[in-house]
Amino acid sequence: MNSNPSRCSDAEGVKRLLREAGAVAVGIAEAASVSPAEADAYAAWIDSGMHGGMDYLARYGDVRSDPRLLLEGAQSVIVAAFPYAGTTDMPTRGGLRWARYALGDDYHDVLRSRLRGVAEQMEGETRVCVDTAPLRERLWAVRAGVGMIGLNNQLIVPGVGSYVLLGTLISTLRLASDHANEGRCVECGKCLRACPGGALRREADGRVTLDARRCLSYISIEQRDGDNDTPLPGKRIYGCDTCQEVCPHNHADLLPTPLPELQPREEILALTEADILALTPEEYAHIFRRSAIKRAKLAGLQSNARRLSSKKD
């Protein structure tokens, strides 16, 4: 949290600082409560159990409904999108498929460092949030005009695509707000048909919901060793980008260059299934230093390797 007076106190200045920090899209929304409909939809999703074992998503409901509870005197929610993939092709050497966001340094640390640099140049108080605070980041990205939510439940930034990570600054500055993004994805349905776990489900009212319990990203990352018995098709060792790979919004010629820290590491790309099963704790700690993949822990990653199937997508 920052409370040092500095030179930046206007919306355009903050946006400029964030773009200089590597953001490909920035927007601002007034800090306020989410609408009753948005709160009810989220509560219904939790009540249905579709969040699986991610119990943290059911906590701090009051904060998720009002970001002002994260910072006393909050006036503005500033959302920035940072690129992490510059190609639609999976850059693998060892035959395994990894979530692209996890192939470089841990994005939590990378984005937090860049956002703190911006916060230090802003007047007032600022709280930096990167995926760990009880904040509905995609909802605020839409409100701030940064992007729209696709059928695959991913945030899509117009002209950029969905291979972005979100960082948020909650500020006591009263900044000019942007118009909410009212766009819609093309709704071609490719993501629904391609999802290998059938996690994307169209409801009777036409909405598409994500059942995390069937999502291979959840199964290969969030579930803990001992709970996992679901096969991981297509050599998906950690995460699953299928719903993004088939999305027409992710045109190869539009994808921006990833942040340098998020560029894929060759030592991870080169790993084979056998390599992972043979990893010692010391080798694991070295290869995955400063990596988001450490969330799965060595036991989880080796469990995933044992459950890989030869099934083709």
GROMACS .gro file of C-alpha atoms in nm:
model
  313
    1MET     CA    1   0.000   0.000   0.000
    2ASN     CA    2   0.134   0.341  -0.092
    3SER     CA    3   0.067   0.671   0.086
    4ASN     CA    4   0.349   0.893  -0.037
    5PRO     CA    5   0.256   1.207  -0.233
    6SER     CA    6   0.382   1.194  -0.588
    7ARG     CA    7   0.338   1.359  -0.922
    8CYS     CA    8   0.055   1.158  -1.078
    9SER     CA    9  -0.303   1.237  -0.984
   10ASP     CA   10  -0.500   1.221  -1.312
   11ALA     CA   11  -0.645   0.935  -1.515
   12GLU     CA   12  -0.434   0.985  -1.825
   13GLY     CA   13  -0.118   1.005  -1.622
   14VAL     CA   14  -0.196   0.678  -1.443
   15LYS     CA   15  -0.277   0.507  -1.772
   16ARG     CA   16   0.047   0.630  -1.923
   17LEU     CA   17   0.245   0.493  -1.631
   18LEU     CA   18   0.076   0.154  -1.663
   19ARG     CA   19   0.139   0.135  -2.037
   20GLU     CA   20   0.502   0.221  -1.971
   21ALA     CA   21   0.499  -0.066  -1.721
   22GLY     CA   22   0.396  -0.306  -1.999
   23ALA     CA   23   0.015  -0.303  -1.997
   24VAL     CA   24  -0.156  -0.346  -2.335
   25ALA     CA   25  -0.490  -0.216  -2.207
   26VAL     CA   26  -0.587   0.001  -1.910
   27GLY     CA   27  -0.924   0.117  -1.781
   28ILE     CA   28  -1.073   0.288  -1.478
   29ALA     CA   29  -1.402   0.234  -1.298
   30GLU     CA   30  -1.555   0.408  -1.001
   31ALA     CA   31  -1.512   0.204  -0.684
   32ALA     CA   32  -1.861   0.089  -0.592
   33SER     CA   33  -2.065  -0.217  -0.505
   34VAL     CA   34  -2.132  -0.476  -0.770
   35SER     CA   35  -2.494  -0.495  -0.882
   36PRO     CA   36  -2.738  -0.725  -0.697
   37ALA     CA   37  -2.767  -0.937  -1.013
   38GLU     CA   38  -2.389  -0.980  -1.033
   39ALA     CA   39  -2.369  -1.068  -0.663
   40ASP     CA   40  -2.658  -1.315  -0.693
   41ALA     CA   41  -2.506  -1.485  -0.997
   42TYR     CA   42  -2.177  -1.537  -0.817
   43ALA     CA   43  -2.351  -1.666  -0.504
   44ALA     CA   44  -2.554  -1.911  -0.713
   45TRP     CA   45  -2.234  -2.037  -0.877
   46ILE     CA   46  -2.078  -2.098  -0.535
   47ASP     CA   47  -2.397  -2.261  -0.402
   48SER     CA   48  -2.398  -2.500  -0.697
   49GLY     CA   49  -2.056  -2.626  -0.594
   50MET     CA   50  -1.902  -2.551  -0.932
   51HIS     CA   51  -1.602  -2.388  -0.764
   52GLY     CA   52  -1.495  -2.737  -0.654
   53GLY     CA   53  -1.241  -2.741  -0.373
   54MET     CA   54  -1.144  -2.376  -0.412
   55ASP     CA   55  -1.301  -2.284  -0.080
   56TYR     CA   56  -1.128  -1.945  -0.079
   57LEU     CA   57  -1.368  -1.835  -0.353
   58ALA     CA   58  -1.655  -1.868  -0.108
   59ARG     CA   59  -1.492  -1.648   0.157
   60TYR     CA   60  -1.512  -1.271   0.202
   61GLY     CA   61  -1.835  -1.236   0.005
   62ASP     CA   62  -1.881  -0.882   0.135
   63VAL     CA   63  -1.539  -0.776   0.002
   64ARG     CA   64  -1.599  -0.944  -0.335
   65SER     CA   65  -1.916  -0.740  -0.363
   66ASP     CA   66  -1.751  -0.409  -0.274
   67PRO     CA   67  -1.381  -0.337  -0.343
   68ARG     CA   68  -1.398  -0.031  -0.120
   69LEU     CA   69  -1.361  -0.271   0.172
   70LEU     CA   70  -1.007  -0.345   0.052
   71LEU     CA   71  -0.890   0.014   0.100
   72GLU     CA   72  -1.039   0.281   0.322
   73GLY     CA   73  -1.142   0.581   0.117
   74ALA     CA   74  -1.115   0.396  -0.216
   75GLN     CA   75  -1.254   0.596  -0.508
   76SER     CA   76  -1.123   0.424  -0.820
   77VAL     CA   77  -1.053   0.073  -0.949
   78ILE     CA   78  -0.778   0.077  -1.213
   79VAL     CA   79  -0.743  -0.242  -1.419
   80ALA     CA   80  -0.444  -0.320  -1.640
   81ALA     CA   81  -0.399  -0.615  -1.879
   82PHE     CA   82  -0.049  -0.751  -1.936
   83PRO     CA   83   0.042  -0.992  -2.222
   84TYR     CA   84   0.192  -1.334  -2.157
   85ALA     CA   85   0.170  -1.525  -2.488
   86GLY     CA   86   0.292  -1.410  -2.827
   87THR     CA   87   0.192  -1.716  -3.026
   88THR     CA   88  -0.109  -1.944  -3.063
   89ASP     CA   89   0.121  -2.245  -3.106
   90MET     CA   90   0.223  -2.437  -2.796
   91PRO     CA   91   0.601  -2.390  -2.766
   92THR     CA   92   0.696  -2.729  -2.623
   93ARG     CA   93   1.005  -2.944  -2.666
   94GLY     CA   94   0.937  -3.235  -2.435
   95GLY     CA   95   0.594  -3.326  -2.571
   96LEU     CA   96   0.401  -3.189  -2.271
   97ARG     CA   97   0.143  -2.912  -2.269
   98TRP     CA   98   0.171  -2.637  -2.011
   99ALA     CA   99  -0.053  -2.338  -1.943
  100ARG     CA  100   0.125  -2.056  -2.124
  101TYR     CA  101   0.093  -1.810  -1.836
  102ALA     CA  102   0.308  -2.038  -1.618
  103LEU     CA  103   0.606  -2.089  -1.848
  104GLY     CA  104   0.802  -1.786  -1.727
  105ASP     CA  105   0.845  -1.625  -1.386
  106ASP     CA  106   0.551  -1.626  -1.147
  107TYR     CA  107   0.313  -1.362  -1.281
  108HIS     CA  108   0.205  -1.265  -0.929
  109ASP     CA  109   0.555  -1.138  -0.855
  110VAL     CA  110   0.609  -0.990  -1.202
  111LEU     CA  111   0.287  -0.788  -1.213
  112ARG     CA  112   0.302  -0.692  -0.848
  113SER     CA  113   0.649  -0.545  -0.899
  114ARG     CA  114   0.540  -0.344  -1.203
  115LEU     CA  115   0.222  -0.221  -1.036
  116ARG     CA  116   0.406  -0.117  -0.722
  117GLY     CA  117   0.637   0.092  -0.937
  118VAL     CA  118   0.330   0.273  -1.072
  119ALA     CA  119   0.169   0.305  -0.728
  120GLU     CA  120   0.483   0.476  -0.596
  121GLN     CA  121   0.432   0.751  -0.853
  122MET     CA  122   0.069   0.813  -0.766
  123GLU     CA  123  -0.077   1.054  -0.515
  124GLY     CA  124  -0.305   0.929  -0.241
  125GLU     CA  125  -0.312   0.572  -0.115
  126THR     CA  126  -0.305   0.272  -0.346
  127ARG     CA  127  -0.352  -0.100  -0.295
  128VAL     CA  128  -0.199  -0.341  -0.546
  129CYS     CA  129  -0.400  -0.657  -0.624
  130VAL     CA  130  -0.281  -0.944  -0.841
  131ASP     CA  131  -0.510  -1.246  -0.824
  132THR     CA  132  -0.487  -1.298  -0.449
  133ALA     CA  133  -0.726  -1.039  -0.300
  134PRO     CA  134  -1.100  -1.123  -0.293
  135LEU     CA  135  -1.163  -0.906  -0.597
  136ARG     CA  136  -1.368  -1.002  -0.903
  137GLU     CA  137  -1.103  -0.891  -1.148
  138ARG     CA  138  -1.276  -0.980  -1.474
  139LEU     CA  139  -1.595  -0.806  -1.367
  140TRP     CA  140  -1.398  -0.490  -1.291
  141ALA     CA  141  -1.207  -0.522  -1.617
  142VAL     CA  142  -1.541  -0.511  -1.799
  143ARG     CA  143  -1.663  -0.217  -1.591
  144ALA     CA  144  -1.338  -0.033  -1.663
  145GLY     CA  145  -1.377  -0.093  -2.038
  146VAL     CA  146  -1.069  -0.316  -2.066
  147GLY     CA  147  -1.247  -0.612  -2.224
  148MET     CA  148  -1.546  -0.841  -2.243
  149ILE     CA  149  -1.618  -1.189  -2.108
  150GLY     CA  150  -1.625  -1.464  -2.370
  151LEU     CA  151  -1.829  -1.783  -2.366
  152ASN     CA  152  -1.516  -1.950  -2.228
  153ASN     CA  153  -1.536  -1.720  -1.923
  154GLN     CA  154  -1.205  -1.559  -2.022
  155LEU     CA  155  -1.156  -1.184  -2.047
  156ILE     CA  156  -1.110  -1.085  -2.412
  157VAL     CA  157  -0.935  -0.755  -2.483
  158PRO     CA  158  -1.049  -0.619  -2.823
  159GLY     CA  159  -0.770  -0.630  -3.076
  160VAL     CA  160  -0.546  -0.822  -2.834
  161GLY     CA  161  -0.722  -1.144  -2.734
  162SER     CA  162  -0.740  -1.332  -2.406
  163TYR     CA  163  -0.376  -1.417  -2.339
  164VAL     CA  164  -0.352  -1.144  -2.076
  165LEU     CA  165  -0.307  -1.130  -1.701
  166LEU     CA  166  -0.487  -0.873  -1.491
  167GLY     CA  167  -0.343  -0.642  -1.230
  168THR     CA  168  -0.554  -0.398  -1.031
  169LEU     CA  169  -0.481  -0.078  -0.843
  170ILE     CA  170  -0.740   0.036  -0.592
  171SER     CA  171  -0.686   0.406  -0.530
  172THR     CA  172  -0.814   0.685  -0.311
  173LEU     CA  173  -0.780   0.916  -0.610
  174ARG     CA  174  -1.108   1.012  -0.775
  175LEU     CA  175  -1.016   0.947  -1.138
  176ALA     CA  176  -1.227   0.989  -1.450
  177SER     CA  177  -1.399   0.659  -1.524
  178ASP     CA  178  -1.412   0.484  -1.859
  179HIS     CA  179  -1.726   0.343  -2.016
  180ALA     CA  180  -1.794  -0.021  -1.944
  181ASN     CA  181  -1.719  -0.261  -2.226
  182GLU     CA  182  -2.051  -0.368  -2.374
  183GLY     CA  183  -1.903  -0.586  -2.647
  184ARG     CA  184  -1.977  -0.952  -2.694
  185CYS     CA  185  -1.761  -1.234  -2.819
  186VAL     CA  186  -1.864  -1.378  -3.156
  187GLU     CA  187  -2.025  -1.672  -2.969
  188CYS     CA  188  -1.916  -1.923  -3.229
  189GLY     CA  189  -1.925  -2.195  -2.963
  190LYS     CA  190  -1.582  -2.334  -3.054
  191CYS     CA  191  -1.468  -2.320  -2.692
  192LEU     CA  192  -1.771  -2.517  -2.573
  193ARG     CA  193  -1.716  -2.789  -2.828
  194ALA     CA  194  -1.340  -2.808  -2.778
  195CYS     CA  195  -1.326  -2.811  -2.396
  196PRO     CA  196  -1.171  -3.153  -2.321
  197GLY     CA  197  -1.342  -3.185  -1.983
  198GLY     CA  198  -1.683  -3.049  -2.084
  199ALA     CA  199  -1.646  -2.779  -1.821
  200LEU     CA  200  -1.831  -2.512  -2.018
  201ARG     CA  201  -2.206  -2.564  -1.995
  202ARG     CA  202  -2.484  -2.368  -2.161
  203GLU     CA  203  -2.776  -2.313  -1.927
  204ALA     CA  204  -3.144  -2.305  -2.019
  205ASP     CA  205  -3.141  -1.924  -2.026
  206GLY     CA  206  -2.854  -1.924  -2.277
  207ARG     CA  207  -2.578  -1.832  -2.032
  208VAL     CA  208  -2.261  -2.037  -2.027
  209THR     CA  209  -2.126  -2.139  -1.688
  210LEU     CA  210  -1.791  -2.289  -1.600
  211ASP     CA  211  -1.791  -2.601  -1.384
  212ALA     CA  212  -1.440  -2.595  -1.240
  213ARG     CA  213  -1.471  -2.955  -1.128
  214ARG     CA  214  -1.456  -3.060  -1.493
  215CYS     CA  215  -1.192  -2.807  -1.599
  216LEU     CA  216  -0.849  -2.958  -1.663
  217SER     CA  217  -0.682  -2.643  -1.532
  218TYR     CA  218  -0.855  -2.694  -1.198
  219ILE     CA  219  -0.796  -3.068  -1.199
  220SER     CA  220  -0.425  -3.041  -1.280
  221ILE     CA  221  -0.346  -2.741  -1.058
  222GLU     CA  222  -0.596  -2.686  -0.777
  223GLN     CA  223  -0.684  -3.040  -0.679
  224ARG     CA  224  -0.433  -3.191  -0.443
  225ASP     CA  225  -0.251  -3.521  -0.476
  226GLY     CA  226  -0.473  -3.802  -0.353
  227ASP     CA  227  -0.787  -3.638  -0.489
  228ASN     CA  228  -0.683  -3.680  -0.851
  229ASP     CA  229  -0.784  -3.975  -1.063
  230THR     CA  230  -0.909  -3.797  -1.375
  231PRO     CA  231  -0.696  -3.869  -1.684
  232LEU     CA  232  -0.521  -3.570  -1.837
  233PRO     CA  233  -0.569  -3.603  -2.214
  234GLY     CA  234  -0.343  -3.445  -2.471
  235LYS     CA  235  -0.037  -3.453  -2.241
  236ARG     CA  236  -0.173  -3.161  -2.035
  237ILE     CA  237   0.070  -3.168  -1.746
  238TYR     CA  238  -0.025  -2.830  -1.595
  239GLY     CA  239  -0.329  -2.631  -1.694
  240CYS     CA  240  -0.522  -2.622  -2.021
  241ASP     CA  241  -0.541  -2.346  -2.282
  242THR     CA  242  -0.776  -2.523  -2.523
  243CYS     CA  243  -1.064  -2.276  -2.492
  244GLN     CA  244  -0.822  -1.995  -2.578
  245GLU     CA  245  -0.642  -2.183  -2.855
  246VAL     CA  246  -0.963  -2.225  -3.053
  247CYS     CA  247  -1.094  -1.874  -2.986
  248PRO     CA  248  -1.111  -1.662  -3.304
  249HIS     CA  249  -1.034  -1.352  -3.097
  250ASN     CA  250  -0.681  -1.483  -3.049
  251HIS     CA  251  -0.552  -1.407  -3.396
  252ALA     CA  252  -0.183  -1.491  -3.421
  253ASP     CA  253  -0.103  -1.160  -3.589
  254LEU     CA  254  -0.265  -0.960  -3.307
  255LEU     CA  255  -0.096  -1.116  -3.006
  256PRO     CA  256   0.143  -0.870  -2.843
  257THR     CA  257   0.493  -0.958  -2.728
  258PRO     CA  258   0.485  -1.109  -2.376
  259LEU     CA  259   0.653  -0.933  -2.087
  260PRO     CA  260   1.020  -1.040  -2.081
  261GLU     CA  261   0.981  -1.211  -1.742
  262LEU     CA  262   0.692  -1.419  -1.877
  263GLN     CA  263   0.878  -1.556  -2.179
  264PRO     CA  264   0.884  -1.940  -2.174
  265ARG     CA  265   1.182  -2.100  -2.006
  266GLU     CA  266   1.363  -2.355  -2.219
  267GLU     CA  267   1.437  -2.576  -1.918
  268ILE     CA  268   1.062  -2.618  -1.857
  269LEU     CA  269   0.971  -2.665  -2.224
  270ALA     CA  270   1.232  -2.941  -2.256
  271LEU     CA  271   1.090  -3.155  -1.974
  272THR     CA  272   0.942  -3.492  -2.062
  273GLU     CA  273   0.701  -3.705  -1.866
  274ALA     CA  274   0.990  -3.928  -1.758
  275ASP     CA  275   1.193  -3.625  -1.649
  276ILE     CA  276   0.916  -3.509  -1.418
  277LEU     CA  277   0.869  -3.852  -1.263
  278ALA     CA  278   1.243  -3.865  -1.190
  279LEU     CA  279   1.275  -3.514  -1.044
  280THR     CA  280   1.432  -3.484  -0.701
  281PRO     CA  281   1.311  -3.210  -0.465
  282GLU     CA  282   1.633  -3.020  -0.531
  283GLU     CA  283   1.596  -3.041  -0.910
  284TYR     CA  284   1.231  -2.940  -0.884
  285ALA     CA  285   1.317  -2.637  -0.670
  286HIS     CA  286   1.586  -2.530  -0.918
  287ILE     CA  287   1.387  -2.572  -1.241
  288PHE     CA  288   1.070  -2.413  -1.106
  289ARG     CA  289   1.231  -2.134  -0.905
  290ARG     CA  290   1.013  -1.821  -0.912
  291SER     CA  291   0.753  -2.019  -1.111
  292ALA     CA  292   0.375  -2.030  -1.072
  293ILE     CA  293   0.400  -2.404  -1.144
  294LYS     CA  294   0.523  -2.453  -0.788
  295ARG     CA  295   0.158  -2.415  -0.685
  296ALA     CA  296   0.110  -2.779  -0.785
  297LYS     CA  297   0.408  -2.888  -0.572
  298LEU     CA  298   0.635  -3.173  -0.675
  299ALA     CA  299   0.393  -3.442  -0.559
  300GLY     CA  300   0.110  -3.286  -0.759
  301LEU     CA  301   0.318  -3.249  -1.073
  302GLN     CA  302   0.435  -3.610  -1.053
  303SER     CA  303   0.078  -3.723  -0.991
  304ASN     CA  304  -0.020  -3.538  -1.309
  305ALA     CA  305   0.260  -3.708  -1.501
  306ARG     CA  306   0.133  -4.049  -1.392
  307ARG     CA  307  -0.217  -3.964  -1.516
  308LEU     CA  308  -0.125  -3.840  -1.859
  309SER     CA  309  -0.303  -4.028  -2.133
  310SER     CA  310  -0.221  -4.075  -2.499
  311LYS     CA  311  -0.572  -3.965  -2.596
  312LYS     CA  312  -0.567  -3.717  -2.883
  313ASP     CA  313  -0.780  -3.402  -2.885
   0.00000   0.00000   0.00000
